[in-house]
């Protein structure tokens, strides 16, 4: 049995709650296979990021060359990049892949800071990732990220209009809003859809990574964007219902448990 491969660029979280481990687990749980390339080493726990150390871009480039020389890529997921130099490598990679496969799905999780606001880049985070945005099939900013990407604009429709000038699909996540429900808004052309999920108590580590990775896996499996959106978000909600503790503070999504529930 062959599985489609998702090329992943993301950081290493030593707590195992977010970053590359979250991506590997979510992609595997959805039925695809992750090809993980670590862009950044971090010093962090399940709550805070204490330090970041970008990986050398030449190492990223060598890893990409080794993988693409042998393996077919069915989708790409991009998380934190660590540096402008790493972004250049990722842009080169995406442009090369798109030259051969123009419809290749690319999901970019526009991570600008940790959930507590800790920096994830030594440079200006917004300016660092801008060259990537126009290469996205789907952008998945949360509310604070959408505001920063749109230069302080707080109106949801204005944010969507701006971001849709870059990517054909935009999913603005509502987890940072208040209310009994979390409402995520998907925009595509003139189409708009709200996905509503009951807000679960507590805080979670790696939710955004999990959603973007699950979405990339669904697209790699050939699912239409609308179906992939629904399936990925339902999976994330189950993973939060199955979240567990590794220490005081944020809980870790139960990504494998949620995958097993889907198969049953």
Coordinates of C-alpha atoms in Angstrom, one line a residue, residues 28-257:
X28 CA -0.1 10.0 10.0
X29 CA -3.4 9.9 11.7
X30 CA -5.1 11.2 8.6
X31 CA -3.6 8.5 6.4
X32 CA -0.7 10.2 4.7
X33 CA 3.1 10.2 5.3
X34 CA 5.1 13.1 6.5
X35 CA 8.5 14.1 5.1
X36 CA 9.7 16.3 8.0
X37 CA 12.4 19.0 7.5
X38 CA 13.2 20.9 10.7
X39 CA 13.7 24.6 10.1
X40 CA 14.3 25.7 13.7
X41 CA 15.5 24.2 16.9
X42 CA 13.7 25.6 19.9
X43 CA 14.1 25.7 23.7
X44 CA 10.5 25.4 24.9
X45 CA 8.1 23.5 27.2
X46 CA 4.4 23.0 26.8
X47 CA 3.7 26.7 27.6
X48 CA 6.6 29.0 26.6
X49 CA 9.3 29.4 24.0
X50 CA 12.6 30.4 25.7
X51 CA 15.0 30.4 22.7
X52 CA 15.2 29.7 19.0
X53 CA 18.0 28.5 16.8
X54 CA 17.4 28.5 13.0
X55 CA 18.8 25.6 11.1
X56 CA 21.4 26.5 8.4
X57 CA 19.6 26.9 5.0
X58 CA 22.2 24.8 3.2
X59 CA 21.1 21.8 5.3
X60 CA 17.5 22.4 4.4
X61 CA 18.4 22.6 0.7
X62 CA 20.4 19.3 0.9
X63 CA 17.5 17.5 2.7
X64 CA 15.0 18.7 0.1
X65 CA 17.3 17.6 -2.7
X66 CA 17.7 14.1 -1.2
X67 CA 13.9 13.7 -0.8
X68 CA 12.8 15.1 -4.1
X69 CA 15.4 13.0 -5.9
X70 CA 13.4 9.9 -5.0
X71 CA 10.0 10.7 -3.6
X72 CA 6.8 12.3 -5.0
X73 CA 5.3 15.0 -3.0
X74 CA 1.5 15.2 -2.9
X75 CA 1.2 18.3 -0.7
X76 CA 3.3 20.7 1.4
X77 CA 2.8 22.1 4.8
X78 CA 4.8 25.1 6.1
X79 CA 5.0 26.1 9.7
X80 CA 7.7 28.3 11.3
X81 CA 10.6 29.0 9.0
X82 CA 13.2 30.5 11.4
X83 CA 14.9 33.0 9.0
X84 CA 14.7 34.8 5.7
X85 CA 17.4 32.5 4.3
X86 CA 15.3 29.5 5.1
X87 CA 12.3 31.2 3.5
X88 CA 14.3 31.5 0.3
X89 CA 15.0 27.8 0.3
X90 CA 11.3 27.0 0.9
X91 CA 10.3 29.4 -1.9
X92 CA 12.8 27.8 -4.3
X93 CA 11.4 24.4 -3.4
X94 CA 7.8 25.4 -3.9
X95 CA 8.5 27.0 -7.2
X96 CA 10.3 24.0 -8.4
X97 CA 7.5 21.7 -7.3
X98 CA 4.9 23.9 -8.8
X99 CA 6.8 24.0 -12.1
X100 CA 6.2 20.3 -12.4
X101 CA 2.8 20.1 -10.6
X102 CA 1.0 23.5 -10.9
X103 CA -1.9 22.3 -8.7
X104 CA 0.2 21.0 -5.9
X105 CA -1.6 21.9 -2.6
X106 CA 0.4 24.1 -0.2
X107 CA -0.9 24.9 3.3
X108 CA 0.9 27.7 5.1
X109 CA 0.3 28.0 8.8
X110 CA 1.2 31.7 9.3
X111 CA 2.8 31.2 12.7
X112 CA 4.1 34.6 13.9
X113 CA 4.5 33.9 17.6
X114 CA 3.7 31.2 20.1
X115 CA 0.3 31.1 21.8
X116 CA 1.7 33.2 24.6
X117 CA 3.3 35.7 22.2
X118 CA 6.9 34.4 22.3
X119 CA 8.9 35.2 19.2
X120 CA 9.6 32.4 16.7
X121 CA 12.0 34.3 14.5
X122 CA 15.0 36.6 15.1
X123 CA 13.8 38.8 12.3
X124 CA 10.5 40.6 11.7
X125 CA 8.1 37.6 11.5
X126 CA 5.6 39.2 9.1
X127 CA 8.3 40.4 6.6
X128 CA 10.1 37.1 6.9
X129 CA 7.2 35.0 5.7
X130 CA 5.7 37.4 3.1
X131 CA 7.5 35.8 0.1
X132 CA 5.8 32.6 0.9
X133 CA 2.2 33.8 1.1
X134 CA 1.5 34.1 -2.6
X135 CA 2.5 30.4 -3.0
X136 CA -0.1 29.1 -0.7
X137 CA -3.2 27.2 -1.7
X138 CA -4.6 27.7 1.9
X139 CA -3.5 30.2 4.5
X140 CA -4.5 29.4 8.1
X141 CA -4.0 32.5 10.3
X142 CA -5.6 32.9 13.7
X143 CA -7.2 36.2 14.6
X144 CA -4.0 37.9 15.9
X145 CA -2.0 36.7 12.9
X146 CA -4.6 37.9 10.4
X147 CA -4.5 41.3 12.1
X148 CA -0.7 41.5 11.8
X149 CA -0.7 40.3 8.3
X150 CA -3.2 42.9 7.3
X151 CA -1.3 45.8 9.0
X152 CA -3.6 46.2 11.9
X153 CA -6.9 45.7 10.1
X154 CA -9.4 44.2 12.5
X155 CA -12.5 43.8 10.3
X156 CA -12.8 40.1 9.3
X157 CA -14.1 40.8 5.8
X158 CA -11.4 43.3 5.1
X159 CA -8.8 40.8 6.3
X160 CA -10.2 38.1 4.1
X161 CA -10.2 40.3 1.1
X162 CA -6.5 41.2 1.7
X163 CA -5.4 37.7 2.3
X164 CA -7.4 36.3 -0.7
X165 CA -5.3 38.6 -2.9
X166 CA -2.4 36.2 -1.9
X167 CA -4.1 32.7 -1.6
X168 CA -7.2 31.3 -3.1
X169 CA -8.4 29.8 0.2
X170 CA -8.2 31.5 3.6
X171 CA -9.2 29.9 6.9
X172 CA -9.2 32.5 9.7
X173 CA -9.3 30.6 13.0
X174 CA -11.4 32.0 15.9
X175 CA -9.8 30.3 18.8
X176 CA -8.6 33.6 20.2
X177 CA -12.1 35.1 20.2
X178 CA -14.5 34.9 23.1
X179 CA -17.7 33.0 23.4
X180 CA -19.1 29.5 24.0
X181 CA -18.1 28.4 20.5
X182 CA -15.0 28.6 18.3
X183 CA -15.9 29.9 14.9
X184 CA -13.5 29.4 12.0
X185 CA -14.2 31.4 8.8
X186 CA -13.3 30.0 5.4
X187 CA -13.1 32.3 2.4
X188 CA -12.8 31.3 -1.2
X189 CA -13.7 33.8 -3.9
X190 CA -17.2 35.0 -3.2
X191 CA -17.8 31.9 -1.1
X192 CA -17.8 32.2 2.7
X193 CA -18.5 29.5 5.3
X194 CA -18.4 29.4 9.1
X195 CA -17.4 26.3 10.9
X196 CA -18.6 26.3 14.5
X197 CA -17.2 24.1 17.3
X198 CA -18.0 24.0 21.0
X199 CA -15.2 25.7 22.9
X200 CA -13.5 23.2 25.2
X201 CA -12.2 24.2 28.6
X202 CA -8.5 24.8 29.2
X203 CA -5.6 25.7 26.9
X204 CA -3.9 23.5 24.3
X205 CA -0.4 23.3 22.8
X206 CA -0.1 22.8 19.1
X207 CA -3.6 23.2 17.9
X208 CA -2.7 25.3 14.8
X209 CA 0.0 22.9 13.8
X210 CA -2.4 20.0 14.0
X211 CA -5.0 21.7 11.9
X212 CA -2.7 22.8 9.1
X213 CA -1.0 19.4 9.0
X214 CA -4.3 17.5 9.0
X215 CA -5.6 19.8 6.2
X216 CA -2.4 19.2 4.1
X217 CA -2.8 15.4 4.6
X218 CA -6.4 15.5 3.4
X219 CA -5.4 17.5 0.3
X220 CA -2.6 15.1 -0.4
X221 CA -5.2 12.3 -0.3
X222 CA -7.0 14.0 -3.1
X223 CA -9.9 15.4 -1.2
X224 CA -11.6 18.6 -2.4
X225 CA -10.8 21.6 -0.3
X226 CA -14.3 21.9 1.2
X227 CA -14.3 18.2 2.3
X228 CA -10.7 18.6 3.6
X229 CA -11.6 21.6 5.6
X230 CA -14.5 19.8 7.3
X231 CA -12.6 16.6 8.0
X232 CA -9.4 18.4 9.3
X233 CA -11.4 20.6 11.7
X234 CA -13.5 17.7 13.0
X235 CA -10.3 15.8 13.6
X236 CA -8.7 18.7 15.5
X237 CA -11.8 19.0 17.7
X238 CA -11.7 15.3 18.5
X239 CA -8.0 15.6 19.3
X240 CA -8.7 18.4 21.8
X241 CA -11.4 16.3 23.4
X242 CA -8.8 13.6 23.8
X243 CA -6.0 16.0 25.0
X244 CA -3.8 14.9 27.9
X245 CA -1.3 16.4 30.3
X246 CA 2.4 16.1 30.3
X247 CA 2.9 18.8 32.9
X248 CA 1.1 21.8 34.4
X249 CA -0.2 24.2 31.8
X250 CA -1.3 23.6 28.3
X251 CA -2.5 20.1 27.4
X252 CA -1.3 18.2 24.3
X253 CA -3.9 17.3 21.6
X254 CA -4.6 13.5 21.5
X255 CA -3.8 13.3 17.8
X256 CA -3.4 9.5 17.6
X257 CA -6.6 8.9 19.6

